[in-house]
Short mmCIF file of C-alpha atoms in Angstrom, two decimals:
data_model
loop_
_atom_site.label_atom_id
_atom_site.label_comp_id
_atom_site.label_asym_id
_atom_site.label_seq_id
_atom_site.Cartn_x
_atom_site.Cartn_y
_atom_site.Cartn_z
CA MET A 23 -50.39 3.53 44.58
CA LYS A 24 -48.90 0.10 45.36
CA LYS A 25 -49.78 -1.10 41.84
CA THR A 26 -48.12 1.97 40.33
CA LYS A 27 -44.91 1.42 42.30
CA MET A 28 -44.84 -2.28 41.41
CA LEU A 29 -45.34 -1.51 37.71
CA ALA A 30 -42.51 1.04 37.79
CA ALA A 31 -40.17 -1.48 39.44
CA LEU A 32 -40.96 -4.18 36.90
CA THR A 33 -40.42 -1.71 34.04
CA ALA A 34 -36.99 -0.76 35.43
CA MET A 35 -36.03 -4.44 35.74
CA VAL A 36 -37.00 -5.17 32.13
CA LEU A 37 -35.13 -2.15 30.83
CA GLY A 38 -32.08 -3.19 32.85
CA LEU A 39 -32.17 -6.67 31.33
CA VAL A 40 -32.45 -5.22 27.83
CA PHE A 41 -29.44 -2.95 28.31
CA VAL A 42 -27.36 -5.73 29.91
CA SER A 43 -28.08 -8.15 27.07
CA CYS A 44 -27.28 -5.73 24.21
CA PRO A 45 -23.81 -6.37 22.71
CA ASN A 46 -21.23 -3.69 22.10
CA THR A 47 -21.45 -3.18 18.36
CA ASN A 48 -18.05 -1.50 17.93
CA ASN A 49 -18.62 0.56 14.83
CA GLY A 50 -21.44 -1.72 13.73
CA VAL A 51 -19.42 -4.96 13.85
CA SER A 52 -19.67 -7.16 16.93
CA PRO A 53 -16.80 -9.47 17.89
CA SER A 54 -17.66 -12.85 16.35
CA PRO A 55 -15.98 -15.76 14.56
CA GLU A 56 -16.01 -13.60 11.43
CA ASN A 57 -14.77 -10.50 13.26
CA PRO A 58 -12.78 -11.83 16.23
CA GLU A 59 -10.57 -8.80 16.75
CA ASN A 60 -12.76 -5.81 15.93
CA SER A 61 -13.45 -4.56 19.45
CA GLY A 62 -11.20 -1.53 18.99
CA SER A 63 -11.41 -0.83 15.26
CA THR A 64 -11.15 2.81 14.23
CA SER A 65 -11.98 5.04 11.29
CA GLY A 66 -14.50 2.62 9.83
CA TRP A 67 -12.03 -0.27 9.42
CA THR A 68 -13.41 -3.75 10.13
CA ARG A 69 -12.43 -7.31 9.31
CA VAL A 70 -15.16 -9.65 8.09
CA ALA A 71 -15.23 -13.19 6.73
CA ASP A 72 -14.55 -12.01 3.16
CA GLY A 73 -11.71 -9.64 3.99
CA ILE A 74 -11.31 -6.06 5.18
CA LYS A 75 -13.93 -3.32 4.96
CA VAL A 76 -13.32 0.41 5.05
CA ASN A 77 -16.43 2.47 5.74
CA ASN A 78 -18.47 -0.66 5.03
CA GLU A 79 -16.91 -1.11 1.58
CA LEU A 80 -15.09 -4.41 1.07
CA LEU A 81 -11.53 -4.09 -0.22
CA GLN A 82 -11.00 -6.66 -2.93
CA TYR A 83 -8.27 -9.28 -2.52
CA THR A 84 -8.04 -9.00 1.27
CA ALA A 85 -9.49 -12.43 2.17
CA GLU A 86 -7.57 -14.88 4.33
CA VAL A 87 -7.17 -18.65 4.59
CA ASP A 88 -6.87 -20.49 7.90
CA ILE A 89 -3.94 -22.82 7.40
CA ILE A 90 -4.24 -24.84 10.59
CA THR A 91 -6.33 -24.57 13.73
CA ALA A 92 -4.07 -26.77 15.89
CA SER A 93 -0.28 -26.93 16.10
CA VAL A 94 1.47 -29.48 13.91
CA ASP A 95 5.04 -30.75 13.75
CA VAL A 96 6.82 -31.06 10.41
CA THR A 97 9.76 -33.48 10.44
CA ARG A 98 12.99 -32.13 9.01
CA SER A 99 14.49 -34.10 6.15
CA SER A 100 18.13 -34.46 5.15
CA GLY A 101 17.06 -34.86 1.54
CA GLU A 102 15.10 -31.63 1.29
CA SER A 103 16.12 -28.05 0.86
CA GLY A 104 13.85 -25.23 1.96
CA ALA A 105 12.44 -24.23 5.34
CA PHE A 106 12.21 -27.82 6.61
CA ARG A 107 15.72 -28.94 5.72
CA VAL A 108 18.20 -30.32 8.22
CA ASP A 109 20.58 -27.42 8.56
CA SER A 110 23.16 -26.21 11.06
CA GLY A 111 22.62 -29.24 13.29
CA LEU A 112 18.83 -28.73 13.57
CA THR A 113 17.14 -32.13 13.45
CA SER A 114 14.03 -31.71 15.61
CA PRO A 115 10.63 -31.20 14.00
CA VAL A 116 9.44 -27.72 13.13
CA THR A 117 6.33 -26.79 15.11
CA ILE A 118 3.81 -24.72 13.18
CA ALA A 119 1.24 -22.96 15.38
CA PRO A 120 -2.27 -22.05 14.11
CA TYR A 121 -2.29 -19.09 11.75
CA ALA A 122 -4.17 -17.44 8.90
CA ILE A 123 -2.52 -16.16 5.72
CA GLY A 124 -3.61 -13.76 3.02
CA LYS A 125 -5.06 -15.46 -0.06
CA TYR A 126 -3.37 -12.74 -2.12
CA GLU A 127 -0.29 -10.57 -1.98
CA VAL A 128 -0.90 -7.14 -0.47
CA THR A 129 -2.28 -4.94 -3.23
CA GLN A 130 -1.31 -1.38 -4.01
CA GLU A 131 -4.82 -0.38 -2.96
CA LEU A 132 -4.61 -1.88 0.53
CA TYR A 133 -1.11 -0.55 1.11
CA SER A 134 -2.10 2.93 -0.05
CA LYS A 135 -5.17 3.09 2.17
CA VAL A 136 -3.23 1.96 5.23
CA MET A 137 -0.21 4.20 4.64
CA GLU A 138 -2.11 7.34 3.70
CA ASN A 139 -0.86 10.20 5.89
CA GLN A 140 1.31 7.86 7.97
CA THR A 141 4.22 9.65 9.64
CA VAL A 142 7.02 8.68 11.96
CA THR A 143 9.46 10.74 14.01
CA VAL A 144 13.13 9.98 13.44
CA GLY A 145 15.87 12.05 15.02
CA GLY A 146 13.32 14.62 16.16
CA ALA A 147 11.99 15.18 12.63
CA VAL A 148 8.57 14.08 11.39
CA LYS A 149 8.85 11.92 8.28
CA THR A 150 6.04 11.00 5.88
CA PHE A 151 5.79 7.58 4.25
CA SER A 152 5.40 7.04 0.54
CA GLN A 153 1.74 6.15 0.20
CA ASN A 154 2.26 3.88 -2.81
CA PRO A 155 5.94 3.48 -3.70
CA SER A 156 5.37 0.80 -6.34
CA LEU A 157 7.52 1.01 -9.47
CA CYS A 158 5.16 -1.19 -11.47
CA GLY A 159 2.91 1.53 -12.87
CA THR A 160 1.17 2.51 -16.07
CA ASP A 161 2.12 6.15 -16.59
CA ALA A 162 4.50 6.30 -19.57
CA GLU A 163 5.58 9.79 -18.53
CA GLN A 164 7.20 8.42 -15.40
CA SER A 165 10.52 7.01 -16.53
CA ASP A 166 11.13 5.19 -13.26
CA LYS A 167 8.06 2.97 -13.71
CA TYR A 168 7.89 -0.59 -14.97
CA LEU A 169 5.12 -0.74 -17.53
CA LEU A 170 2.68 -3.28 -18.89
CA PRO A 171 -0.42 -2.56 -20.98
CA MET A 172 -3.54 -2.41 -18.84
CA ASN A 173 -5.14 -5.26 -20.79
CA VAL A 174 -2.21 -7.38 -19.60
CA VAL A 175 -1.79 -6.44 -15.95
CA GLY A 176 -5.44 -5.98 -15.04
CA THR A 177 -6.46 -3.15 -12.71
CA GLN A 178 -3.58 -1.04 -11.44
CA LYS A 179 -4.69 -0.87 -7.80
CA TYR A 180 -4.93 -4.66 -7.69
CA ARG A 181 -1.31 -5.20 -8.65
CA PRO A 182 0.88 -6.18 -5.67
CA VAL A 183 2.67 -3.42 -3.83
CA GLU A 184 6.46 -3.51 -4.18
CA TYR A 185 9.49 -1.27 -3.69
CA VAL A 186 9.05 -1.54 0.09
CA THR A 187 11.80 -2.26 2.60
CA TRP A 188 11.54 -5.05 5.17
CA PHE A 189 11.10 -2.35 7.79
CA ASP A 190 8.28 -0.76 5.75
CA ALA A 191 6.55 -4.14 5.73
CA ILE A 192 6.83 -4.39 9.52
CA TYR A 193 5.46 -0.87 10.00
CA PHE A 194 2.63 -1.55 7.53
CA CYS A 195 1.55 -4.64 9.48
CA ASN A 196 1.38 -2.61 12.69
CA ALA A 197 -0.50 0.23 10.98
CA LEU A 198 -3.12 -2.18 9.65
CA SER A 199 -3.50 -3.84 13.04
CA GLU A 200 -4.00 -0.42 14.63
CA LYS A 201 -6.73 0.49 12.16
CA LEU A 202 -8.53 -2.76 12.97
CA GLY A 203 -8.12 -2.39 16.71
CA ILE A 204 -5.85 -5.43 17.04
CA GLU A 205 -2.79 -5.60 19.27
CA LYS A 206 0.28 -4.86 17.17
CA ALA A 207 2.60 -7.77 16.41
CA TYR A 208 5.78 -5.71 16.62
CA ASN A 209 7.58 -3.10 18.59
CA ILE A 210 9.41 -0.99 16.01
CA THR A 211 11.55 2.09 16.56
CA PRO A 212 12.75 3.62 13.28
CA THR A 213 16.25 5.08 13.44
CA GLU A 214 16.82 5.94 9.78
CA PHE A 215 14.36 7.13 7.15
CA HIS A 216 15.01 7.97 3.51
CA ALA A 217 12.75 9.09 0.66
CA GLY A 218 9.53 7.83 2.22
CA HIS A 219 10.91 4.56 3.60
CA ILE A 220 12.27 3.19 6.87
CA THR A 221 15.83 2.11 6.18
CA GLU A 222 16.87 1.12 9.69
CA ALA A 223 14.97 0.30 12.87
CA THR A 224 14.98 -1.84 15.97
CA VAL A 225 12.26 -4.49 15.78
CA THR A 226 11.02 -7.00 18.35
CA VAL A 227 8.08 -9.39 18.13
CA VAL A 228 5.24 -8.99 20.64
CA GLN A 229 4.77 -12.51 21.97
CA GLY A 230 1.17 -13.74 21.94
CA SER A 231 -0.08 -10.95 19.69
CA LYS A 232 -2.79 -11.73 17.14
CA GLY A 233 -1.88 -8.71 15.04
CA TYR A 234 -0.85 -8.74 11.40
CA ARG A 235 2.73 -9.62 10.57
CA ILE A 236 4.86 -11.12 7.83
CA PRO A 237 5.26 -14.92 7.84
CA THR A 238 8.21 -16.90 9.08
CA GLU A 239 9.91 -18.92 6.37
CA GLU A 240 8.35 -22.05 7.83
CA GLU A 241 4.84 -20.58 7.82
CA TRP A 242 5.30 -19.32 4.27
CA GLU A 243 6.52 -22.64 2.90
CA PHE A 244 3.97 -24.69 4.84
CA ALA A 245 1.18 -22.65 3.24
CA ALA A 246 2.82 -22.68 -0.20
CA ARG A 247 3.02 -26.46 -0.11
CA GLY A 248 -0.68 -26.71 0.75
CA GLY A 249 -0.50 -27.25 4.50
CA ASP A 250 -0.81 -31.05 4.34
CA THR A 251 2.28 -33.25 4.39
CA SER A 252 0.24 -36.28 3.30
CA ASN A 253 -1.09 -34.61 0.13
CA GLN A 254 0.82 -35.04 -3.13
CA ALA A 255 0.77 -31.24 -3.49
CA TRP A 256 3.29 -31.07 -0.64
CA ASN A 257 5.96 -32.24 -3.07
CA TYR A 258 5.04 -30.01 -6.00
CA THR A 259 7.93 -27.96 -7.35
CA TYR A 260 5.85 -24.79 -7.31
CA SER A 261 2.95 -23.68 -5.13
CA GLY A 262 0.04 -25.70 -6.49
CA SER A 263 1.63 -27.35 -9.51
CA ASN A 264 4.71 -28.86 -11.12
CA ASN A 265 4.10 -26.52 -14.07
CA ILE A 266 5.06 -22.95 -13.23
CA ASN A 267 2.94 -21.53 -16.05
CA ASP A 268 -0.19 -22.76 -14.26
CA VAL A 269 0.45 -20.90 -11.04
CA GLY A 270 2.92 -18.07 -11.43
CA TRP A 271 4.21 -15.05 -13.36
CA TYR A 272 7.94 -15.23 -13.99
CA GLN A 273 10.39 -14.11 -16.65
CA GLY A 274 9.42 -16.97 -18.95
CA ASN A 275 5.77 -15.96 -19.31
CA ASN A 276 5.76 -12.26 -18.46
CA ASP A 277 4.38 -11.22 -21.84
CA GLY A 278 7.64 -10.33 -23.51
CA THR A 279 10.52 -11.70 -25.50
CA THR A 280 13.30 -9.91 -23.64
CA THR A 281 14.05 -9.02 -20.04
CA PRO A 282 15.89 -6.08 -18.46
CA SER A 283 19.66 -6.40 -18.10
CA ASN A 284 19.31 -6.34 -14.30
CA PRO A 285 15.63 -6.54 -13.28
CA GLU A 286 16.54 -7.01 -9.60
CA ASN A 287 17.69 -3.41 -9.36
CA ALA A 288 15.61 -0.64 -10.90
CA THR A 289 18.46 1.88 -10.70
CA ASP A 290 20.56 -0.17 -13.10
CA LEU A 291 18.01 -0.03 -15.91
CA THR A 292 18.14 2.32 -18.85
CA ASN A 293 15.07 4.43 -19.57
CA SER A 294 14.25 2.28 -22.59
CA GLU A 295 14.32 -0.84 -20.41
CA LYS A 296 12.16 0.82 -17.78
CA ASN A 297 9.53 1.83 -20.27
CA TYR A 298 9.18 -1.09 -22.61
CA SER A 299 5.79 -2.76 -22.48
CA VAL A 300 6.76 -6.26 -21.38
CA CYS A 301 7.90 -5.59 -17.85
CA GLY A 302 6.23 -5.65 -14.44
CA THR A 303 3.77 -7.26 -12.05
CA HIS A 304 0.30 -8.56 -12.80
CA GLN A 305 -2.98 -8.13 -10.95
CA VAL A 306 -3.05 -10.57 -8.04
CA GLY A 307 -5.01 -13.78 -8.44
CA GLY A 308 -4.42 -14.09 -12.18
CA LYS A 309 -3.04 -17.63 -12.06
CA ALA A 310 -4.45 -20.80 -10.49
CA PRO A 311 -4.35 -21.07 -6.68
CA ASN A 312 -2.68 -23.83 -4.73
CA THR A 313 -4.63 -26.53 -2.89
CA LYS A 314 -5.39 -24.15 0.00
CA GLY A 315 -6.83 -21.53 -2.34
CA ILE A 316 -3.83 -19.19 -2.07
CA TYR A 317 -2.67 -17.25 -5.11
CA ASP A 318 0.71 -16.03 -6.39
CA MET A 319 2.94 -17.86 -3.95
CA THR A 320 4.93 -18.61 -7.07
CA GLY A 321 6.15 -15.55 -8.96
CA ASN A 322 4.70 -12.05 -9.36
CA VAL A 323 6.69 -10.62 -6.40
CA TRP A 324 9.02 -12.07 -3.80
CA GLU A 325 7.46 -11.90 -0.33
CA TRP A 326 9.31 -10.64 2.72
CA CYS A 327 9.63 -13.20 5.53
CA HIS A 328 11.02 -13.44 9.03
CA GLY A 329 14.39 -15.10 8.92
CA GLU A 330 17.87 -14.01 8.04
CA THR A 331 21.32 -15.33 7.21
CA SER A 332 24.39 -15.14 9.42
CA SER A 333 25.31 -11.96 7.56
CA GLY A 334 22.03 -10.32 8.59
CA ALA A 335 20.36 -10.42 5.17
CA LYS A 336 16.58 -10.82 5.28
CA ALA A 337 14.78 -13.75 3.67
CA ASP A 338 12.08 -13.55 1.02
CA LYS A 339 10.41 -16.38 -0.86
CA GLY A 340 8.36 -17.19 -3.95
CA GLY A 341 10.21 -15.70 -6.91
CA SER A 342 9.04 -12.82 -9.09
CA TRP A 343 7.91 -11.64 -12.51
CA ALA A 344 11.57 -10.98 -13.38
CA GLY A 345 13.06 -14.15 -11.93
CA SER A 346 13.78 -17.63 -13.24
CA ALA A 347 11.73 -20.75 -12.68
CA ALA A 348 14.48 -22.10 -10.42
CA ASN A 349 14.11 -19.06 -8.16
CA SER A 350 10.37 -19.61 -7.93
CA THR A 351 10.23 -23.05 -6.29
CA VAL A 352 8.62 -23.51 -2.88
CA LYS A 353 11.98 -24.63 -1.48
CA ASN A 354 14.03 -21.67 -2.62
CA HIS A 355 14.58 -18.50 -0.67
CA TYR A 356 16.42 -15.36 -1.58
CA SER A 357 18.59 -13.95 1.17
CA GLY A 358 20.66 -11.35 -0.61
CA MET A 359 18.77 -8.27 0.56
CA SER A 360 19.22 -6.27 3.72
CA GLY A 361 16.23 -4.83 5.52
CA HIS A 362 16.85 -1.33 4.16
CA GLU A 363 16.80 -2.40 0.50
CA ARG A 364 13.83 -2.29 -1.85
CA ASN A 365 13.16 -3.14 -5.47
CA ALA A 366 10.38 -3.69 -8.01
CA VAL A 367 10.20 -7.43 -7.41
CA THR A 368 9.63 -7.70 -3.64
CA GLY A 369 6.32 -7.24 -1.81
CA ILE A 370 4.26 -8.39 1.16
CA ARG A 371 1.90 -11.19 2.19
CA LEU A 372 0.12 -10.94 5.53
CA VAL A 373 -0.30 -13.54 8.24
CA ARG A 374 -1.72 -13.47 11.77
CA SER A 375 -1.72 -15.99 14.58
CA LEU A 376 -5.04 -17.63 15.45
#
């Protein structure tokens, strides 16, 4: 009898040790260096070393690059324009904290999967987001689409999303964070909504959050320049090269001989301009990357950033398929758009704090 009781006690102890030592798998993905934030992921969404998986299927073009793993100071220069210029009496160094950035612009596929069935309540009414608002399409029957032959643009779902407001970009970042079980980077309360888009909202940043967000101008330019002030690439005109044709799609190489009369505003185009075959974005990753392995930081689509002018206009950087080479430099930023505006040349690149 004593032997039986002793054996039962030992068995219970072993089983207890086994259960204590087993990790919480959280939908099959344990928190780890490759999946540091997946403890609360939902609906089969997980982040792995190669990008984002949905129901265990890897979404292409969702990989990230760690820019820095310790804070660095970048000295402002009176001879430079761009995010690190001496401006408005600011002379102290810019401190860049550790962060990761998307290797690619957000694709139409990723945006569509995140925004599917997303709704928001504004003024007591439930509003539904446009799942993929992009104007750069391939359906010739849709006169409001910018078109390029498929053998030119690549795969449609891998073209960058565009025609999103700054507020849409903020909401999208939060929605992706929620799917991955990460603390959201923003508090956002939409106050106006029109035709599938947030056109006005109050937005505050959640301090200390590791959720997805859009980059500050400084983070964007630091990554575009290659993240190393001592490397010659830091002084390249474009992200990764002094030759724009190596690294970016812009109006000078966008597979056509003419450009729309006003490509910055889709509503100003005639139907013939909207439908001709030399207009629009390209599949992400089609040009050479910069020294950090990041693609399309020159051209393709402008990328929304944190930062605004005294007039309240939001900043975006990088240039676009419809813009000039001068607009596509790493130093330049475009600050003529308000947060409620959208067009066929402005999209999203993700970052998150490490």
